[in-house]
Short mmCIF file of C-alpha atoms and ligand atoms in Angstrom, two decimals:
data_model
loop_
_atom_site.label_atom_id
_atom_site.label_comp_id
_atom_site.label_asym_id
_atom_site.label_seq_id
_atom_site.Cartn_x
_atom_site.Cartn_y
_atom_site.Cartn_z
CA MET A 1 -32.06 -73.63 49.18
CA PRO A 2 -33.13 -70.90 51.71
CA SER A 3 -30.26 -68.55 52.56
CA PRO A 4 -28.85 -69.24 56.04
CA GLN A 5 -30.04 -66.97 58.81
CA PRO A 6 -27.43 -64.37 59.78
CA VAL A 7 -26.03 -63.56 63.20
CA ILE A 8 -25.86 -59.88 64.16
CA VAL A 9 -22.77 -58.72 66.06
CA TRP A 10 -23.50 -55.55 68.00
CA PHE A 11 -20.31 -53.45 68.26
CA ARG A 12 -20.14 -51.06 71.20
CA ASP A 13 -17.05 -49.86 73.12
CA ASP A 14 -15.09 -52.64 71.38
CA LEU A 15 -14.24 -51.21 67.97
CA ARG A 16 -11.81 -53.94 66.94
CA LEU A 17 -11.77 -57.26 65.12
CA SER A 18 -9.18 -59.15 67.13
CA ASP A 19 -9.93 -60.42 70.63
CA HIS A 20 -13.60 -59.71 70.06
CA PRO A 21 -15.34 -62.66 71.75
CA ALA A 22 -18.79 -61.92 70.29
CA LEU A 23 -17.48 -61.62 66.74
CA HIS A 24 -15.33 -64.70 67.17
CA ALA A 25 -18.30 -66.78 68.33
CA ALA A 26 -20.54 -65.43 65.56
CA VAL A 27 -18.01 -66.34 62.86
CA LYS A 28 -17.67 -69.82 64.37
CA THR A 29 -21.37 -70.52 63.81
CA GLY A 30 -20.65 -70.49 60.05
CA ALA A 31 -23.67 -68.22 59.50
CA PRO A 32 -23.34 -64.91 57.63
CA VAL A 33 -22.31 -62.19 60.09
CA VAL A 34 -23.88 -58.73 60.10
CA CYS A 35 -21.68 -56.16 61.89
CA LEU A 36 -23.74 -53.39 63.45
CA TYR A 37 -23.01 -50.22 65.41
CA VAL A 38 -25.87 -48.26 66.96
CA LEU A 39 -25.49 -44.64 67.99
CA ASP A 40 -27.65 -44.46 71.09
CA ASP A 41 -27.37 -41.30 73.12
CA SER A 42 -30.05 -42.48 75.55
CA VAL A 43 -27.84 -45.08 77.26
CA GLY A 44 -25.15 -44.03 79.71
CA ARG A 45 -23.34 -40.74 79.36
CA SER A 46 -23.38 -39.23 75.92
CA PRO A 47 -19.75 -38.80 74.74
CA GLY A 48 -18.32 -35.28 74.76
CA GLY A 49 -17.10 -33.40 71.69
CA ALA A 50 -13.55 -34.81 71.52
CA ALA A 51 -14.71 -38.38 72.12
CA ARG A 52 -17.35 -38.04 69.39
CA TRP A 53 -14.60 -37.01 67.00
CA TRP A 54 -12.63 -40.11 68.00
CA LEU A 55 -15.69 -42.32 67.63
CA ALA A 56 -16.21 -41.15 64.04
CA GLN A 57 -12.59 -41.94 63.08
CA SER A 58 -12.68 -45.26 64.88
CA LEU A 59 -15.91 -46.33 63.14
CA ARG A 60 -14.38 -45.38 59.80
CA ALA A 61 -11.30 -47.51 60.59
CA LEU A 62 -13.46 -50.42 61.75
CA GLY A 63 -15.65 -50.19 58.64
CA ALA A 64 -12.52 -50.28 56.45
CA ALA A 65 -11.08 -53.29 58.31
CA ILE A 66 -14.38 -55.14 57.91
CA ALA A 67 -14.52 -54.23 54.21
CA VAL A 68 -11.02 -55.66 53.67
CA ARG A 69 -12.44 -58.96 54.92
CA GLY A 70 -15.32 -58.78 52.49
CA GLY A 71 -18.00 -57.52 54.90
CA SER A 72 -19.60 -54.19 55.81
CA LEU A 73 -20.44 -52.26 58.96
CA VAL A 74 -24.09 -51.26 59.25
CA LEU A 75 -24.71 -47.98 61.11
CA ARG A 76 -28.05 -47.18 62.67
CA ARG A 77 -29.21 -44.65 65.23
CA GLY A 78 -31.78 -44.83 68.03
CA ALA A 79 -32.56 -46.76 71.20
CA ALA A 80 -30.29 -49.80 70.83
CA ALA A 81 -32.78 -52.44 72.02
CA THR A 82 -35.46 -51.25 69.60
CA VAL A 83 -33.12 -50.71 66.64
CA ILE A 84 -31.43 -54.10 66.99
CA ALA A 85 -34.64 -56.03 67.52
CA GLU A 86 -36.09 -54.35 64.43
CA LEU A 87 -33.04 -55.26 62.36
CA ALA A 88 -33.17 -58.84 63.65
CA ARG A 89 -36.78 -59.09 62.50
CA GLU A 90 -36.06 -57.37 59.17
CA ILE A 91 -33.31 -59.79 58.16
CA GLY A 92 -34.59 -62.91 59.93
CA ALA A 93 -31.51 -63.13 62.16
CA ARG A 94 -30.98 -66.31 64.13
CA GLY A 95 -29.13 -64.53 66.94
CA VAL A 96 -27.57 -61.33 68.23
CA TYR A 97 -24.15 -61.44 69.93
CA TRP A 98 -22.33 -58.71 71.84
CA ASN A 99 -19.63 -58.11 74.42
CA GLY A 100 -21.14 -57.01 77.73
CA ILE A 101 -20.39 -53.67 79.36
CA ALA A 102 -20.35 -53.89 83.16
CA GLN A 103 -22.11 -50.55 83.72
CA ALA A 104 -25.68 -50.21 84.97
CA PRO A 105 -27.24 -48.29 82.03
CA HIS A 106 -25.58 -50.60 79.51
CA ARG A 107 -26.67 -53.68 81.43
CA ALA A 108 -30.23 -52.33 81.43
CA ALA A 109 -30.10 -51.85 77.64
CA GLU A 110 -28.78 -55.42 77.26
CA ARG A 111 -31.67 -56.77 79.34
CA GLN A 112 -34.19 -54.81 77.27
CA LEU A 113 -32.69 -56.21 74.09
CA GLU A 114 -32.71 -59.77 75.45
CA ALA A 115 -36.40 -59.41 76.28
CA ALA A 116 -37.23 -57.96 72.85
CA LEU A 117 -35.37 -60.80 71.14
CA VAL A 118 -37.11 -63.44 73.25
CA ARG A 119 -40.43 -62.02 72.05
CA LEU A 120 -39.22 -62.42 68.46
CA GLY A 121 -37.88 -65.91 69.07
CA VAL A 122 -34.31 -64.76 68.27
CA GLY A 123 -31.41 -66.03 70.36
CA SER A 124 -28.85 -63.79 72.05
CA GLN A 125 -25.46 -64.21 73.67
CA SER A 126 -23.32 -61.83 75.68
CA PHE A 127 -19.56 -62.29 76.18
CA PRO A 128 -17.07 -60.71 78.58
CA GLY A 129 -14.89 -58.19 76.81
CA ASP A 130 -13.98 -54.85 78.35
CA LEU A 131 -12.29 -55.90 81.60
CA LEU A 132 -9.46 -58.12 82.79
CA VAL A 133 -11.58 -59.34 85.69
CA PRO A 134 -15.38 -59.11 86.02
CA PRO A 135 -16.61 -57.15 89.06
CA SER A 136 -18.23 -60.33 90.44
CA ALA A 137 -14.74 -61.88 90.88
CA ILE A 138 -13.49 -59.22 93.31
CA ARG A 139 -15.87 -58.81 96.24
CA ASN A 140 -15.43 -58.47 100.00
CA LYS A 141 -17.17 -60.71 102.56
CA GLU A 142 -20.31 -58.58 102.38
CA GLY A 143 -20.39 -59.01 98.61
CA ARG A 144 -19.34 -55.42 97.89
CA GLY A 145 -16.54 -54.24 95.60
CA LEU A 146 -13.23 -53.18 97.17
CA ARG A 147 -12.69 -49.45 97.66
CA VAL A 148 -8.95 -49.53 98.22
CA TYR A 149 -6.73 -49.99 95.20
CA THR A 150 -3.82 -52.02 96.63
CA PRO A 151 -5.87 -54.99 97.92
CA PHE A 152 -8.01 -54.75 94.79
CA TRP A 153 -5.04 -55.14 92.48
CA ARG A 154 -3.44 -57.81 94.67
CA ARG A 155 -6.67 -59.80 94.41
CA ALA A 156 -6.84 -59.28 90.64
CA LEU A 157 -3.25 -60.52 90.24
CA SER A 158 -3.96 -63.55 92.43
CA LEU A 159 -6.58 -64.67 89.90
CA GLY A 160 -3.81 -65.35 87.38
CA ASP A 161 -3.52 -64.37 83.75
CA PRO A 162 -6.73 -63.39 81.92
CA PRO A 163 -7.71 -65.62 78.98
CA LYS A 164 -5.49 -65.38 75.90
CA PRO A 165 -6.69 -62.96 73.21
CA LEU A 166 -8.64 -64.34 70.26
CA PRO A 167 -7.53 -63.89 66.64
CA ALA A 168 -9.37 -61.62 64.20
CA PRO A 169 -11.56 -63.42 61.65
CA ARG A 170 -9.99 -63.72 58.19
CA GLN A 171 -13.25 -63.39 56.28
CA LEU A 172 -16.42 -61.47 57.05
CA GLY A 173 -18.25 -61.51 53.73
CA PRO A 174 -20.33 -61.33 51.85
CA ALA A 175 -21.17 -57.68 52.52
CA SER A 176 -24.79 -57.28 53.55
CA LYS A 177 -27.19 -55.23 51.46
CA ILE A 178 -28.73 -53.78 54.60
CA ALA A 179 -29.67 -50.13 54.67
CA GLY A 180 -27.85 -48.02 57.25
CA ASP A 181 -26.99 -44.41 58.01
CA GLY A 182 -24.03 -42.60 56.48
CA LEU A 183 -21.48 -41.77 59.18
CA GLU A 184 -21.43 -38.11 58.12
CA SER A 185 -25.17 -37.82 58.80
CA TRP A 186 -24.47 -38.38 62.50
CA GLY A 187 -22.56 -35.10 62.78
CA LEU A 188 -19.96 -36.52 65.16
CA GLU A 189 -17.18 -34.33 63.77
CA PRO A 190 -17.07 -30.56 64.24
CA SER A 191 -17.48 -28.39 61.17
CA LYS A 192 -18.32 -24.80 62.04
CA PRO A 193 -15.92 -24.17 63.63
CA ASP A 194 -13.69 -27.15 62.92
CA TRP A 195 -11.73 -27.32 66.18
CA ALA A 196 -10.36 -30.82 65.58
CA GLU A 197 -7.16 -29.93 63.73
CA GLY A 198 -5.00 -30.62 66.79
CA LEU A 199 -6.69 -33.98 67.27
CA ARG A 200 -6.04 -34.94 63.63
CA GLU A 201 -2.40 -33.87 63.98
CA THR A 202 -1.94 -35.94 67.13
CA TRP A 203 -3.87 -39.15 66.63
CA THR A 204 -4.70 -41.97 64.25
CA PRO A 205 -7.66 -43.75 65.82
CA GLY A 206 -8.36 -47.38 64.96
CA GLU A 207 -7.25 -50.87 65.78
CA SER A 208 -4.14 -51.07 63.62
CA SER A 209 -2.77 -47.81 64.94
CA ALA A 210 -3.54 -48.96 68.51
CA ARG A 211 -1.57 -52.14 67.97
CA GLU A 212 1.31 -50.23 66.49
CA ARG A 213 1.35 -47.88 69.48
CA LEU A 214 1.40 -50.83 71.87
CA ARG A 215 4.28 -52.46 69.97
CA ASP A 216 6.16 -49.19 69.92
CA PHE A 217 5.67 -48.66 73.65
CA LEU A 218 6.88 -52.15 74.53
CA LYS A 219 9.89 -51.82 72.24
CA HIS A 220 11.05 -48.31 73.05
CA THR A 221 9.34 -46.78 76.08
CA ALA A 222 8.58 -49.54 78.60
CA ARG A 223 12.24 -49.79 79.63
CA GLY A 224 12.24 -46.25 81.04
CA TYR A 225 8.59 -46.20 82.17
CA VAL A 226 9.25 -46.18 85.92
CA GLY A 227 11.45 -43.08 85.73
CA ASP A 228 9.77 -41.28 82.83
CA ARG A 229 6.05 -41.81 83.42
CA ASP A 230 5.78 -38.76 85.66
CA ARG A 231 7.63 -36.47 83.26
CA PRO A 232 5.36 -34.49 80.97
CA ASP A 233 8.45 -33.20 79.14
CA ARG A 234 9.29 -36.73 77.97
CA ASP A 235 7.52 -39.23 75.78
CA GLY A 236 7.45 -41.67 78.68
CA THR A 237 4.04 -43.35 78.65
CA SER A 238 2.08 -45.57 76.25
CA ARG A 239 -0.59 -43.06 75.11
CA LEU A 240 -2.95 -45.98 74.77
CA SER A 241 -5.82 -44.50 76.82
CA PRO A 242 -8.15 -43.42 73.98
CA HIS A 243 -7.53 -46.70 72.15
CA LEU A 244 -8.49 -48.57 75.32
CA ARG A 245 -11.46 -46.29 75.92
CA PHE A 246 -12.98 -47.23 72.56
CA GLY A 247 -11.92 -50.84 72.78
CA GLU A 248 -9.60 -50.69 69.79
CA LEU A 249 -7.42 -52.84 72.00
CA SER A 250 -8.69 -55.04 74.80
CA PRO A 251 -7.02 -54.85 78.21
CA ARG A 252 -6.15 -58.53 77.92
CA GLN A 253 -4.34 -57.96 74.62
CA VAL A 254 -2.29 -55.30 76.39
CA TRP A 255 -1.73 -57.63 79.33
CA HIS A 256 -0.50 -60.57 77.27
CA ALA A 257 1.64 -58.45 74.93
CA ALA A 258 3.30 -56.86 77.97
CA ARG A 259 3.93 -60.21 79.65
CA PHE A 260 5.35 -61.60 76.42
CA ALA A 261 7.70 -58.62 76.16
CA VAL A 262 9.06 -59.36 79.66
CA ALA A 263 9.49 -63.03 78.83
CA GLU A 264 11.61 -61.95 75.84
CA ASP A 265 13.55 -59.31 77.77
CA PRO A 266 13.54 -59.68 81.59
CA ALA A 267 15.10 -56.21 81.96
CA LEU A 268 11.66 -54.79 81.10
CA GLU A 269 10.11 -56.28 84.23
CA PRO A 270 10.01 -53.18 86.52
CA GLY A 271 8.56 -50.97 83.77
CA ILE A 272 5.99 -53.55 82.76
CA GLU A 273 4.89 -54.26 86.34
CA LYS A 274 4.28 -50.55 86.87
CA PHE A 275 2.53 -50.22 83.53
CA LEU A 276 0.22 -53.15 84.27
CA SER A 277 -0.57 -51.68 87.67
CA GLU A 278 -1.74 -48.52 85.84
CA LEU A 279 -3.95 -50.73 83.72
CA GLY A 280 -5.11 -51.98 87.12
CA TRP A 281 -6.26 -48.43 87.96
CA ARG A 282 -8.41 -48.45 84.84
CA GLU A 283 -9.89 -51.71 86.03
CA PHE A 284 -10.38 -50.36 89.58
CA CYS A 285 -12.20 -47.28 88.24
CA ARG A 286 -14.47 -49.45 86.07
CA HIS A 287 -15.30 -51.66 89.05
CA LEU A 288 -16.09 -48.56 91.13
CA LEU A 289 -18.41 -47.36 88.37
CA HIS A 290 -20.09 -50.75 88.32
CA ASP A 291 -20.81 -50.42 92.04
CA HIS A 292 -21.55 -46.66 91.95
CA PRO A 293 -23.35 -45.80 88.71
CA ASP A 294 -23.61 -42.15 89.80
CA LEU A 295 -19.85 -41.79 90.23
CA ALA A 296 -19.81 -38.64 88.05
CA THR A 297 -22.35 -36.79 90.18
CA GLU A 298 -22.25 -38.08 93.77
CA ASN A 299 -19.37 -37.84 96.25
CA LEU A 300 -18.30 -41.32 97.29
CA GLN A 301 -17.56 -39.87 100.72
CA THR A 302 -20.84 -38.28 101.68
CA ASN A 303 -19.27 -35.89 104.22
CA PHE A 304 -18.25 -33.90 101.12
CA ASP A 305 -21.92 -33.28 100.31
CA GLY A 306 -21.80 -30.16 102.47
CA PHE A 307 -18.47 -28.90 101.10
CA PRO A 308 -18.51 -25.10 100.67
CA TRP A 309 -17.60 -24.91 96.97
CA THR A 310 -17.45 -21.45 95.46
CA ARG A 311 -19.13 -20.33 92.25
CA ASP A 312 -16.60 -18.30 90.31
CA SER A 313 -17.33 -18.33 86.61
CA LYS A 314 -14.41 -16.02 85.80
CA ALA A 315 -11.88 -18.27 87.52
CA LEU A 316 -13.44 -21.35 85.92
CA ALA A 317 -13.18 -19.75 82.47
CA ALA A 318 -9.52 -18.81 83.09
CA TRP A 319 -8.81 -22.39 84.17
CA ARG A 320 -10.51 -23.90 81.12
CA ARG A 321 -8.62 -21.63 78.74
CA GLY A 322 -5.26 -22.20 80.42
CA ARG A 323 -4.91 -18.62 81.67
CA THR A 324 -4.46 -19.07 85.42
CA GLY A 325 -0.97 -17.56 85.55
CA TYR A 326 0.51 -20.87 86.76
CA PRO A 327 2.56 -22.14 83.83
CA ILE A 328 2.29 -25.91 84.48
CA VAL A 329 -1.48 -25.62 84.95
CA ASP A 330 -1.89 -23.52 81.81
CA ALA A 331 0.36 -25.84 79.79
CA GLY A 332 -1.78 -28.84 80.77
CA LEU A 333 -5.07 -27.20 79.89
CA ARG A 334 -3.73 -26.01 76.55
CA GLU A 335 -2.30 -29.44 75.79
CA LEU A 336 -5.76 -30.84 76.52
CA TRP A 337 -7.48 -28.36 74.20
CA HIS A 338 -5.07 -29.05 71.35
CA THR A 339 -4.50 -32.80 71.59
CA GLY A 340 -7.49 -34.17 73.52
CA VAL A 341 -5.28 -35.59 76.26
CA MET A 342 -3.14 -34.32 79.11
CA HIS A 343 -0.24 -35.99 80.82
CA ASN A 344 -1.33 -37.88 83.96
CA ARG A 345 0.91 -35.93 86.35
CA VAL A 346 -0.41 -32.66 84.95
CA ARG A 347 -4.03 -33.91 85.15
CA MET A 348 -3.46 -34.29 88.88
CA VAL A 349 -1.96 -30.82 89.19
CA VAL A 350 -4.67 -29.01 87.20
CA ALA A 351 -7.45 -30.92 88.96
CA SER A 352 -5.98 -30.14 92.37
CA PHE A 353 -5.63 -26.48 91.37
CA LEU A 354 -9.32 -26.27 90.43
CA VAL A 355 -10.73 -27.94 93.53
CA LYS A 356 -8.24 -26.65 96.09
CA HIS A 357 -6.79 -23.32 94.96
CA LEU A 358 -10.00 -22.16 93.28
CA LEU A 359 -12.41 -24.13 95.52
CA ILE A 360 -14.50 -25.01 92.46
CA ASP A 361 -16.60 -28.17 92.60
CA TRP A 362 -14.78 -31.17 91.09
CA ARG A 363 -17.85 -31.87 88.95
CA GLU A 364 -17.13 -28.71 86.92
CA GLY A 365 -13.65 -29.96 86.11
CA GLU A 366 -14.87 -33.47 85.42
CA ALA A 367 -17.43 -32.11 82.96
CA TRP A 368 -14.76 -30.07 81.14
CA PHE A 369 -12.51 -33.11 80.87
CA TRP A 370 -15.48 -35.16 79.72
CA ASP A 371 -16.05 -32.79 76.82
CA THR A 372 -12.42 -32.24 75.81
CA LEU A 373 -10.62 -35.56 76.41
CA VAL A 374 -10.48 -38.10 73.61
CA ASP A 375 -9.98 -40.75 76.31
CA ALA A 376 -12.90 -39.45 78.45
CA ASP A 377 -13.88 -42.59 80.30
CA PRO A 378 -17.05 -43.02 82.37
CA GLY A 379 -15.06 -44.79 85.09
CA SER A 380 -11.57 -43.26 85.04
CA ASN A 381 -12.60 -39.63 84.67
CA PRO A 382 -14.96 -39.24 87.64
CA ALA A 383 -12.99 -41.70 89.81
CA ASN A 384 -9.78 -39.74 89.32
CA TRP A 385 -11.50 -36.41 89.89
CA GLN A 386 -12.96 -37.74 93.12
CA TRP A 387 -9.55 -39.11 94.03
CA VAL A 388 -7.91 -35.70 93.59
CA ALA A 389 -10.76 -33.85 95.32
CA GLY A 390 -10.40 -36.15 98.33
CA CYS A 391 -13.99 -37.37 98.25
CA GLY A 392 -13.39 -40.59 96.32
CA ALA A 393 -12.48 -44.18 97.06
CA ASP A 394 -8.91 -44.54 98.28
CA ALA A 395 -8.61 -40.78 97.75
CA ALA A 396 -5.64 -38.48 98.17
CA PRO A 397 -6.14 -36.75 101.54
CA TYR A 398 -7.86 -33.41 101.02
CA PHE A 399 -5.22 -31.57 103.00
CA ARG A 400 -2.54 -32.57 100.48
CA VAL A 401 -2.54 -29.52 98.24
CA PHE A 402 -0.23 -29.73 95.24
CA ASN A 403 2.04 -26.74 94.91
CA PRO A 404 1.98 -26.03 91.15
CA VAL A 405 5.39 -24.35 91.23
CA LEU A 406 7.13 -27.25 92.98
CA GLN A 407 5.31 -29.78 90.80
CA GLY A 408 6.50 -27.93 87.71
CA GLU A 409 10.08 -27.69 88.95
CA LYS A 410 10.18 -31.35 89.88
CA PHE A 411 8.54 -32.91 86.84
CA ASP A 412 9.37 -30.37 84.12
CA PRO A 413 12.76 -29.18 85.40
CA ASP A 414 13.93 -27.44 82.24
CA GLY A 415 10.49 -26.09 81.46
CA ALA A 416 10.38 -27.86 78.09
CA TYR A 417 6.72 -28.87 78.58
CA VAL A 418 5.70 -25.34 79.54
CA ARG A 419 7.66 -23.84 76.64
CA ARG A 420 5.86 -26.15 74.23
CA TRP A 421 2.33 -25.32 75.35
CA VAL A 422 2.77 -21.77 76.67
CA PRO A 423 4.96 -20.31 73.95
CA GLU A 424 4.70 -16.78 75.32
CA LEU A 425 7.03 -17.96 78.11
CA LYS A 426 9.50 -19.73 75.85
CA ASN A 427 12.36 -17.32 76.55
CA VAL A 428 11.97 -17.30 80.34
CA PRO A 429 15.00 -18.95 82.01
CA ALA A 430 14.42 -22.45 83.43
CA LYS A 431 14.81 -21.33 87.06
CA LEU A 432 11.90 -18.89 86.69
CA ILE A 433 9.68 -20.57 84.16
CA HIS A 434 7.36 -22.10 86.75
CA GLN A 435 7.01 -18.80 88.62
CA PRO A 436 7.55 -15.94 86.18
CA TRP A 437 6.14 -13.44 88.70
CA GLN A 438 9.40 -13.90 90.65
CA ALA A 439 11.45 -12.61 87.73
CA THR A 440 12.86 -9.08 87.84
CA PRO A 441 11.48 -6.53 85.39
CA ILE A 442 14.73 -6.82 83.41
CA GLU A 443 14.48 -10.62 83.24
CA LEU A 444 10.86 -10.37 82.10
CA ALA A 445 11.65 -7.72 79.53
CA SER A 446 14.49 -9.74 78.05
CA ALA A 447 12.16 -12.77 77.80
CA GLY A 448 9.56 -10.59 76.06
CA VAL A 449 7.00 -11.11 78.85
CA THR A 450 4.72 -8.45 80.32
CA LEU A 451 2.80 -10.03 83.18
CA GLY A 452 -0.87 -9.20 83.07
CA LYS A 453 -0.55 -8.50 79.33
CA THR A 454 1.32 -11.19 77.39
CA TYR A 455 0.81 -13.73 80.18
CA PRO A 456 -1.57 -13.51 83.16
CA GLN A 457 -0.64 -12.73 86.73
CA PRO A 458 -1.48 -15.74 89.00
CA ILE A 459 -5.25 -15.67 89.59
CA VAL A 460 -4.75 -16.80 93.16
CA ASP A 461 -1.78 -16.72 95.50
CA HIS A 462 -0.63 -20.25 96.29
CA ALA A 463 -0.29 -19.80 100.07
CA ARG A 464 -3.65 -18.00 100.34
CA GLY A 465 -5.36 -20.58 98.14
CA ARG A 466 -3.95 -23.38 100.25
CA GLU A 467 -5.11 -21.81 103.51
CA ARG A 468 -8.60 -21.20 102.12
CA ALA A 469 -8.82 -24.83 100.98
CA LEU A 470 -7.76 -26.14 104.37
CA ALA A 471 -10.27 -23.87 106.13
CA ALA A 472 -13.06 -25.14 103.87
CA TYR A 473 -12.03 -28.72 104.59
CA ALA A 474 -12.05 -28.02 108.34
CA GLN A 475 -15.72 -27.01 108.00
CA ILE A 476 -16.81 -30.40 106.69
CA ARG A 477 -14.63 -32.23 109.19
CA ARG A 478 -16.41 -30.38 111.98
CA GLY A 479 -19.82 -30.90 110.36
P1 FAD B 1 0.03 -45.03 80.72
O1 FAD B 1 0.84 -44.47 81.83
O2 FAD B 1 0.75 -45.60 79.57
O3 FAD B 1 -0.93 -46.12 81.39
C1 FAD B 1 -1.47 -47.24 80.67
C2 FAD B 1 -2.97 -47.26 80.79
O4 FAD B 1 -3.37 -47.42 82.14
C3 FAD B 1 -3.65 -45.99 80.33
O5 FAD B 1 -3.79 -45.94 78.93
C4 FAD B 1 -4.97 -46.04 81.07
O6 FAD B 1 -5.89 -46.88 80.40
C5 FAD B 1 -4.58 -46.71 82.39
N1 FAD B 1 -4.34 -45.70 83.43
C6 FAD B 1 -3.18 -45.07 83.73
N2 FAD B 1 -3.35 -44.26 84.80
C7 FAD B 1 -4.64 -44.39 85.18
C8 FAD B 1 -5.43 -43.81 86.22
N3 FAD B 1 -4.93 -42.94 87.11
N4 FAD B 1 -6.73 -44.15 86.30
C9 FAD B 1 -7.28 -45.02 85.43
N5 FAD B 1 -6.58 -45.61 84.44
C10 FAD B 1 -5.28 -45.29 84.31
N6 FAD B 1 -7.74 -41.90 82.08
C11 FAD B 1 -8.59 -42.26 81.11
O7 FAD B 1 -8.32 -43.24 80.41
N7 FAD B 1 -9.74 -41.58 80.89
C12 FAD B 1 -10.09 -40.48 81.62
O8 FAD B 1 -11.15 -39.90 81.40
C13 FAD B 1 -9.19 -40.05 82.63
N8 FAD B 1 -9.45 -38.95 83.38
C14 FAD B 1 -8.57 -38.56 84.36
C15 FAD B 1 -8.87 -37.43 85.13
C16 FAD B 1 -7.99 -37.01 86.13
C17 FAD B 1 -8.32 -35.82 86.99
C18 FAD B 1 -6.80 -37.73 86.36
C19 FAD B 1 -5.84 -37.31 87.43
C20 FAD B 1 -6.50 -38.86 85.61
C21 FAD B 1 -7.38 -39.28 84.60
N9 FAD B 1 -7.11 -40.42 83.81
C22 FAD B 1 -8.00 -40.80 82.85
C23 FAD B 1 -5.96 -41.30 84.12
C24 FAD B 1 -4.66 -41.01 83.37
O9 FAD B 1 -4.33 -39.66 83.43
C25 FAD B 1 -4.68 -41.46 81.90
O10 FAD B 1 -5.17 -42.77 81.82
C26 FAD B 1 -3.27 -41.43 81.32
O11 FAD B 1 -2.76 -40.12 81.37
C27 FAD B 1 -3.28 -41.93 79.91
O12 FAD B 1 -2.01 -41.87 79.34
P2 FAD B 1 -1.28 -43.19 78.88
O13 FAD B 1 -2.20 -44.02 78.06
O14 FAD B 1 0.00 -42.76 78.23
O15 FAD B 1 -1.01 -43.90 80.27
#
């Protein structure tokens, strides 16, 4: 009897087995399933260093989960359409299935693959997977996506619950004898120097750890989410962003688990509503990216095209290294370097500091985040940078300049967050920790701080920085 023709499942930003519509459908055909991941740096934005580290761990975890079910994950590298069509021909596949990604370069790659498969006489099917709501479902009368978050999210909620998540397949064998690359040969992890120690200390990528984190959040953290989510000194948020970025969890799994938690315990409702609305921001950013593929390079508000950004490589370097002399800013940038994430409130403060106090182009900051965040997301990163810079959709008004001292005092009142990430200030009293330059020489000496030596003097004066930012903004308003 001829062996049945296999179905290839192309894994992409959906490195999970449960709620994976393409995998689910492939298993249902009863044909042998070949699980494939293709490293293709020619499509979309190539991941930065921290995200590549995450990708390697996540692929390892996925490979292990597939192996437990009797199968194997084939790794290949190259232009996805070509590589997959070649594999389909090589093994006589009857079809290729994948979950779609609603982003222009990925859609183009999908179309190329479809065409190549048609030429080979191989079937293909694409399934929805990475969003709660497809961009086509939320359009204005002119057929364009919405650019204001509140009506966007209201519309998304009015569409009702997304479909229920699908179970993971129990069996995926037998393992294919198909040649593939070794993960190590892709060089996704740093070696010389190995800067990933902090990432290893902080994270366990992979689907089972993502699910555990979600359970833990719903059980312990969701109750206090409304009050704690803005506090970088507390463990008040889900920390699910990198898991969502790589699709180790689908947004609809998060949605349904959260709704179920409220049904079990109605006291969770306010926290869960707020949490889901944050998931709504992820969705909003992805929809914006769908409509504006050049979100990372072009101002959404074109009057910012003539903005008088400064070029100051010294200030940019001090910002990147967390040596601006503003403790909350420095703490955030050092947290980022060590852990691959930064608390959301602090992301806003450090981004505002770069574009407003230092007048440095938001694209410089976006690029640094892109390289250093494990959750670096092609939608959320540029959309949030544009939001902070004032040039984005539904953006914060440019004239709102965060005061890093007041932000620190409000959201890190005892200075615990600063003490953790800027240890040279750990003995500064709470009332001075967000502005050590206000301390007397005796106070500084007893905290073991010499400004300009053990910790930098502020690289810009807040009031002067603010005035300069407003003057720059006035130029484009006039123009
Ligand atoms: P929670 O508070 O638990 O929120 C749950 C989920 O909602 C998050 O995991 C995330 O998927 C989503 N979410 C929350 N806030 C936002 C937001 N403002 N925009 C979009 N989605 C959101 N988030 C990324 O996932 N990737 C990025 O590259 C990214 N870059 C950012 C850059 C800047 C300048 C700013 C201000 C924010 C950025 N964010 C980004 C949004 C936000 O900071 C992170 O999603 C959040 O800190 C992740 O922590 P959490 O998972 O504990 O969030």
